[in-house]
Short mmCIF file of C-alpha atoms in Angstrom, two decimals:
data_model
loop_
_atom_site.label_atom_id
_atom_site.label_comp_id
_atom_site.label_asym_id
_atom_site.label_seq_id
_atom_site.Cartn_x
_atom_site.Cartn_y
_atom_site.Cartn_z
CA MET A 1 32.87 28.23 -36.55
CA LYS A 2 32.12 28.13 -33.40
CA LYS A 3 33.98 28.05 -30.13
CA PHE A 4 32.82 26.88 -27.26
CA ILE A 5 33.28 28.02 -23.31
CA ILE A 6 31.52 27.12 -20.13
CA THR A 7 32.39 29.17 -17.83
CA CYS A 8 32.14 29.02 -13.67
CA ILE A 9 32.82 30.30 -10.65
CA SER A 10 31.65 30.97 -7.31
CA LEU A 11 32.75 33.66 -5.86
CA LEU A 12 36.70 34.16 -7.87
CA ILE A 13 36.59 33.27 -11.23
CA VAL A 14 38.88 30.26 -11.11
CA MET A 15 40.98 28.64 -14.22
CA GLY A 16 42.10 26.13 -15.77
CA SER A 17 41.61 22.79 -14.29
CA TYR A 18 38.71 21.48 -13.11
CA ALA A 19 39.44 20.32 -10.25
CA GLN A 20 39.23 23.59 -8.82
CA LYS A 21 39.81 25.02 -5.20
CA ARG A 22 37.37 27.50 -3.23
CA PRO A 23 37.90 30.98 -2.63
CA ALA A 24 38.21 33.32 -0.39
CA PRO A 25 34.39 32.19 1.99
CA SER A 26 31.29 34.28 1.40
CA ASN A 27 28.21 35.12 3.49
CA ASP A 28 26.15 34.78 1.09
CA ARG A 29 24.56 31.70 3.21
CA GLY A 30 20.19 31.99 2.40
CA LYS A 31 20.52 33.87 -1.05
CA VAL A 32 19.81 31.88 -4.08
CA THR A 33 23.22 30.98 -5.30
CA LEU A 34 24.67 30.50 -8.69
CA ALA A 35 28.42 29.54 -9.77
CA ALA A 36 30.27 29.19 -13.06
CA TYR A 37 32.19 26.44 -14.50
CA ILE A 38 35.13 26.64 -16.70
CA PRO A 39 36.46 23.05 -17.96
CA ASP A 40 39.69 21.86 -18.77
CA GLN A 41 39.57 23.09 -21.89
CA VAL A 42 38.24 25.79 -24.04
CA ASP A 43 38.59 25.55 -27.47
CA GLY A 44 40.43 28.44 -29.64
CA LEU A 45 39.40 31.19 -26.81
CA PRO A 46 42.45 33.25 -25.40
CA ASP A 47 42.86 32.66 -21.74
CA ALA A 48 42.79 36.13 -20.82
CA ALA A 49 39.33 36.79 -22.76
CA ARG A 50 38.44 34.13 -20.65
CA ASN A 51 39.31 35.77 -17.65
CA MET A 52 37.02 39.07 -19.11
CA LEU A 53 34.41 36.28 -19.86
CA GLY A 54 34.63 35.28 -16.51
CA ASN A 55 34.55 38.16 -14.97
CA LYS A 56 31.30 39.35 -16.94
CA LEU A 57 29.66 36.46 -15.66
CA ASN A 58 30.60 37.31 -12.12
CA GLN A 59 29.09 40.92 -12.68
CA ILE A 60 25.67 39.17 -13.67
CA ILE A 61 25.85 36.85 -10.40
CA SER A 62 26.74 39.97 -8.22
CA GLN A 63 24.47 42.31 -9.68
CA ASN A 64 21.14 40.51 -9.43
CA GLY A 65 21.67 39.59 -6.12
CA PHE A 66 23.35 35.79 -5.99
CA GLY A 67 25.17 34.35 -3.44
CA GLY A 68 28.45 32.81 -4.59
CA ASP A 69 29.36 28.79 -3.27
CA GLU A 70 31.98 27.47 -5.86
CA GLY A 71 31.09 23.87 -6.70
CA GLN A 72 27.57 24.52 -5.58
CA ARG A 73 24.92 22.77 -7.59
CA PHE A 74 23.13 26.03 -10.06
CA ILE A 75 25.25 27.10 -12.60
CA ILE A 76 25.43 30.23 -15.20
CA THR A 77 27.72 28.86 -18.51
CA ALA A 78 28.30 30.66 -21.72
CA ASN A 79 28.70 28.92 -25.27
CA ILE A 80 30.22 31.07 -27.69
CA VAL A 81 29.78 31.18 -31.12
CA LEU A 82 31.77 33.01 -33.63
CA ALA A 83 29.61 34.69 -35.95
CA SER A 84 32.21 36.53 -38.24
CA LYS A 85 35.57 37.71 -38.01
CA ASP A 86 37.15 40.55 -40.33
CA MET A 87 40.72 42.01 -40.38
CA LEU A 88 40.77 45.50 -41.00
CA SER A 89 43.03 47.37 -43.02
CA THR A 90 44.16 50.16 -40.68
CA ALA A 91 47.53 50.79 -39.06
CA PRO A 92 48.16 49.18 -37.40
CA PRO A 93 45.85 46.24 -38.65
CA MET A 94 42.66 45.48 -36.19
CA THR A 95 40.70 42.32 -35.76
CA ALA A 96 36.92 42.76 -35.60
CA LEU A 97 34.57 40.36 -34.40
CA VAL A 98 30.76 39.54 -34.25
CA LEU A 99 30.07 36.83 -31.00
CA ASP A 100 26.83 35.67 -30.63
CA VAL A 101 27.20 34.66 -26.40
CA ASN A 102 24.65 32.04 -25.37
CA LEU A 103 24.10 32.19 -21.93
CA TYR A 104 22.72 29.35 -19.58
CA ILE A 105 21.72 28.76 -16.30
CA GLY A 106 20.58 25.68 -15.00
CA ASP A 107 21.28 22.58 -12.36
CA GLY A 108 24.69 21.58 -13.24
CA TYR A 109 24.01 18.25 -10.82
CA GLU A 110 21.22 16.93 -12.56
CA GLY A 111 21.79 18.48 -15.67
CA THR A 112 18.58 20.28 -16.11
CA LYS A 113 18.36 23.87 -17.91
CA PHE A 114 16.64 26.29 -16.84
CA ALA A 115 16.77 29.46 -18.97
CA SER A 116 18.74 30.58 -21.87
CA THR A 117 19.15 33.64 -23.48
CA VAL A 118 21.73 34.85 -26.67
CA VAL A 119 23.33 38.35 -27.09
CA SER A 120 25.25 39.58 -30.10
CA VAL A 121 28.25 41.60 -29.37
CA LYS A 122 31.16 42.61 -31.76
CA GLY A 123 34.63 43.56 -30.64
CA VAL A 124 37.91 44.68 -32.24
CA GLY A 125 41.19 45.24 -31.01
CA GLU A 126 44.67 44.62 -32.26
CA ASN A 127 44.86 40.86 -32.19
CA GLU A 128 41.98 38.63 -31.70
CA ALA A 129 42.89 38.23 -28.11
CA LYS A 130 41.61 42.15 -27.41
CA ALA A 131 38.97 41.70 -30.03
CA TYR A 132 37.27 38.73 -27.73
CA ILE A 133 37.84 40.80 -24.79
CA ASN A 134 36.70 44.00 -25.99
CA ALA A 135 33.33 42.13 -27.20
CA PHE A 136 32.81 40.48 -23.83
CA LYS A 137 33.26 44.28 -22.51
CA ASN A 138 30.20 45.34 -24.39
CA ILE A 139 27.98 42.85 -23.28
CA SER A 140 25.24 45.07 -21.25
CA LEU A 141 24.37 43.97 -17.97
CA ASP A 142 21.05 46.11 -18.14
CA ASN A 143 19.98 44.55 -21.79
CA PRO A 144 16.28 43.61 -21.14
CA LYS A 145 17.19 40.05 -22.68
CA LEU A 146 19.82 39.14 -19.94
CA GLN A 147 17.48 40.70 -17.27
CA ALA A 148 14.78 38.15 -18.18
CA PHE A 149 16.94 35.34 -18.57
CA VAL A 150 18.75 35.80 -14.98
CA GLU A 151 14.64 36.28 -13.45
CA LYS A 152 13.53 33.14 -15.07
CA GLY A 153 16.65 31.77 -13.83
CA LYS A 154 16.21 32.57 -10.28
CA GLU A 155 12.85 31.59 -10.43
CA LYS A 156 13.79 27.69 -11.64
CA ILE A 157 15.63 27.49 -8.98
CA ILE A 158 13.54 28.94 -6.20
CA ALA A 159 11.01 26.16 -7.55
CA TYR A 160 13.64 23.52 -7.16
CA TYR A 161 13.82 24.01 -3.55
CA ASN A 162 10.04 24.38 -2.91
CA THR A 163 9.85 20.72 -4.89
CA HIS A 164 12.36 18.93 -3.36
CA CYS A 165 12.62 20.41 0.11
CA ASP A 166 11.81 16.96 2.10
CA VAL A 167 14.16 15.44 0.24
CA ILE A 168 17.18 18.59 1.25
CA ILE A 169 16.31 17.66 5.02
CA LYS A 170 16.07 14.22 4.54
CA GLN A 171 19.66 13.86 2.58
CA ALA A 172 20.98 16.08 5.43
CA GLN A 173 19.28 14.29 8.53
CA THR A 174 21.31 11.29 6.65
CA LEU A 175 24.48 12.94 6.37
CA ALA A 176 25.05 14.13 10.17
CA ASN A 177 23.51 10.85 11.27
CA THR A 178 26.77 9.26 9.42
CA GLY A 179 29.41 12.45 10.87
CA ARG A 180 29.12 14.53 8.39
CA MET A 181 27.21 17.39 10.18
CA GLU A 182 29.27 20.27 8.49
CA GLU A 183 28.06 19.31 4.99
CA ALA A 184 24.16 19.10 6.09
CA ILE A 185 24.37 22.38 6.89
CA TYR A 186 25.88 23.87 4.78
CA ASN A 187 23.01 22.28 2.66
CA LEU A 188 20.41 23.35 4.84
CA THR A 189 21.64 26.74 4.95
CA SER A 190 21.76 26.68 1.35
CA VAL A 191 18.24 27.35 1.28
CA PRO A 192 17.14 30.49 -0.13
CA GLN A 193 15.09 32.83 2.23
CA ALA A 194 12.83 33.42 -0.92
CA CYS A 195 11.60 29.72 0.06
CA THR A 196 9.69 30.29 2.33
CA ASN A 197 8.38 27.45 3.85
CA CYS A 198 11.03 25.16 3.24
CA TYR A 199 13.45 28.30 4.39
CA ILE A 200 11.91 27.65 7.89
CA ARG A 201 12.18 24.10 7.59
CA SER A 202 15.34 23.65 7.05
CA MET A 203 16.57 26.19 9.63
CA ALA A 204 14.34 24.09 12.22
CA GLN A 205 17.15 21.09 11.62
CA VAL A 206 20.54 23.36 11.47
CA THR A 207 20.28 23.53 15.17
CA PRO A 208 20.12 19.80 16.43
CA ILE A 209 22.84 19.07 13.76
CA TYR A 210 25.00 21.76 14.77
CA LYS A 211 25.09 20.40 18.12
CA LYS A 212 25.80 17.48 16.91
CA GLN A 213 29.39 18.96 15.52
CA ILE A 214 29.82 20.97 18.26
CA GLU A 215 29.56 17.45 20.71
CA LYS A 216 32.25 16.15 18.32
CA ASP A 217 34.69 19.41 17.88
CA CYS A 218 34.63 19.67 21.84
CA SER A 219 35.26 15.41 22.10
CA VAL A 220 38.47 16.42 19.61
CA LYS A 221 39.87 19.32 20.53
CA LEU A 222 39.66 18.62 24.45
CA ALA A 223 41.97 15.94 23.03
CA GLN A 224 44.30 17.84 21.31
CA ALA A 225 44.50 20.24 24.28
CA LYS A 226 45.34 17.34 26.87
CA THR A 227 47.88 16.67 24.48
CA VAL A 228 49.49 19.86 23.88
CA PHE A 229 49.72 20.11 27.59
CA THR A 230 50.87 16.97 28.39
CA ALA A 231 53.93 17.32 26.32
CA ASN A 232 54.39 21.02 28.39
CA GLN A 233 53.08 21.93 31.21
CA ASP A 234 54.77 24.98 31.62
CA VAL A 235 52.78 28.38 30.80
CA ASN A 236 53.60 28.50 27.15
CA GLY A 237 52.10 24.88 27.27
CA THR A 238 49.05 26.17 28.95
CA ASN A 239 48.85 28.58 26.71
CA ALA A 240 49.02 27.04 23.95
CA ALA A 241 46.44 24.63 24.88
CA GLY A 242 44.04 27.61 25.67
CA ASP A 243 44.51 28.57 22.56
CA ILE A 244 42.90 25.33 21.06
CA LEU A 245 40.34 25.28 24.25
CA GLN A 246 39.28 28.67 23.35
CA GLN A 247 37.81 27.32 19.65
CA ILE A 248 35.20 24.90 21.53
CA ASP A 249 31.50 26.07 21.56
CA PRO A 250 29.99 26.76 25.71
CA SER A 251 27.11 25.31 24.16
CA ALA A 252 28.89 21.71 23.94
CA ILE A 253 27.59 19.26 26.86
CA CYS A 254 31.59 18.77 27.28
CA TYR A 255 32.16 22.22 28.44
CA LYS A 256 32.19 21.19 32.04
CA GLU A 257 35.01 19.01 31.37
CA VAL A 258 36.72 21.96 29.22
CA LYS A 259 36.15 23.83 32.62
CA VAL A 260 37.62 21.03 34.96
CA PHE A 261 40.57 21.04 32.34
CA VAL A 262 41.44 24.73 32.63
CA ALA A 263 41.37 24.80 36.48
CA GLN A 264 43.76 21.47 36.57
CA MET A 265 46.00 23.49 34.16
CA GLY A 266 46.04 26.42 36.48
CA LYS A 267 47.22 24.50 39.29
CA ARG A 268 49.44 22.83 37.84
CA VAL A 269 51.08 26.36 36.08
CA LYS A 270 50.66 27.56 40.10
CA GLU A 271 52.83 24.93 41.36
CA ILE A 272 55.64 24.75 38.31
CA ASP A 273 55.97 28.43 37.81
CA ASN A 274 54.47 29.68 40.89
CA ARG A 275 52.68 32.21 39.21
CA GLU A 276 48.85 32.77 38.29
CA TRP A 277 47.60 31.50 34.99
CA SER A 278 44.30 33.97 33.59
CA PHE A 279 42.29 32.30 30.41
CA LYS A 280 39.13 33.26 29.75
CA LEU A 281 36.19 30.65 27.70
CA GLN A 282 34.03 31.42 25.80
CA GLU A 283 30.50 33.15 26.73
CA GLN A 284 26.91 30.76 26.54
CA LYS A 285 25.30 31.56 23.06
CA ASN A 286 21.78 32.76 22.92
CA GLU A 287 19.49 30.77 19.89
CA ARG A 288 20.32 33.24 17.73
CA SER A 289 23.82 33.26 18.03
CA ILE A 290 23.94 29.21 17.38
CA ILE A 291 22.39 29.83 14.21
CA SER A 292 24.67 32.60 13.13
CA ALA A 293 27.47 29.77 14.54
CA ALA A 294 25.86 27.25 12.00
CA ARG A 295 26.15 30.06 9.07
CA ASP A 296 29.96 29.97 10.10
CA VAL A 297 30.50 25.79 9.97
CA ALA A 298 28.36 26.48 6.33
CA VAL A 299 31.42 29.49 5.38
CA ALA A 300 33.70 27.29 6.33
CA TYR A 301 33.05 23.83 4.49
CA ALA A 302 32.46 26.09 1.69
CA ALA A 303 35.70 27.02 1.55
CA GLN A 304 37.33 23.51 1.80
CA SER A 305 38.88 22.29 -1.77
CA ARG A 306 37.13 19.09 -3.61
CA ILE A 307 36.23 18.21 -6.81
CA THR A 308 32.61 18.86 -8.81
CA THR A 309 31.31 17.37 -11.30
CA TYR A 310 29.45 19.53 -13.56
CA ASN A 311 26.53 17.91 -16.53
CA VAL A 312 25.84 20.04 -18.89
CA HIS A 313 25.40 17.61 -21.69
CA GLY A 314 22.90 18.75 -23.97
CA TRP A 315 22.52 22.38 -23.20
CA TRP A 316 23.22 23.45 -26.64
#
């Protein structure tokens, strides 16, 4: 009898529904990344055991230097085959399982399998759930078959970026031109540093797109600050508006307007409350800081909730 499970996360294992929420943002931009995928239903596998298997996949991702962004295209999945199940006449009675854990790495968007292997494990427990958990605990991260499997998957992911670089850059430019700058930056900064040529080309596109993003952000936040201050022109309102303005990148062209508005608020507070208002704007960023700030945009985008559909048809 076969029992299937497909498992996936990025930073944290997400259980249950396929419409998954993202975990806390990761700073693994530039690494080869993997996620694990859990479908709506898992045939017969206890939830506690599914958690344990998910944790094991997480360990594989972490130990092998993969970054993690849930919802990104490259995934690690598992198909569990129950090889045997026996009831041991012990006191108390114990359940003994032998499992074949079939592991896969591939492109979850295009449905292309890159690497696969099978690891056989045994588990014994007071009930079936505990037997599954103990079996999954016995998956050794140092297993040579597992190491070769991971290395092959990593090589295939790097090869994908090397052969699709022009497409990745063109898609990012299209996204940016339609106002989806955060997604464009996310896609560009997802290119692993191991893909040297594509990484360099992608990073060259990040700065101009990021500058588009900060211009948009500056206009939006300046308008928000003006609305807040107009509604309440005392020190409290000024401070609230200042909190919004403090988020604006000083590299934006509209930052000149920000400075003018800050001066106007200070003057108004002086007129109303007869007190000085102290406010320090952000300092200008150098080129290196811009790349770092763009990566922060990518991390924030990765943290957003969205539905991802994976295609693993025919992988097993």
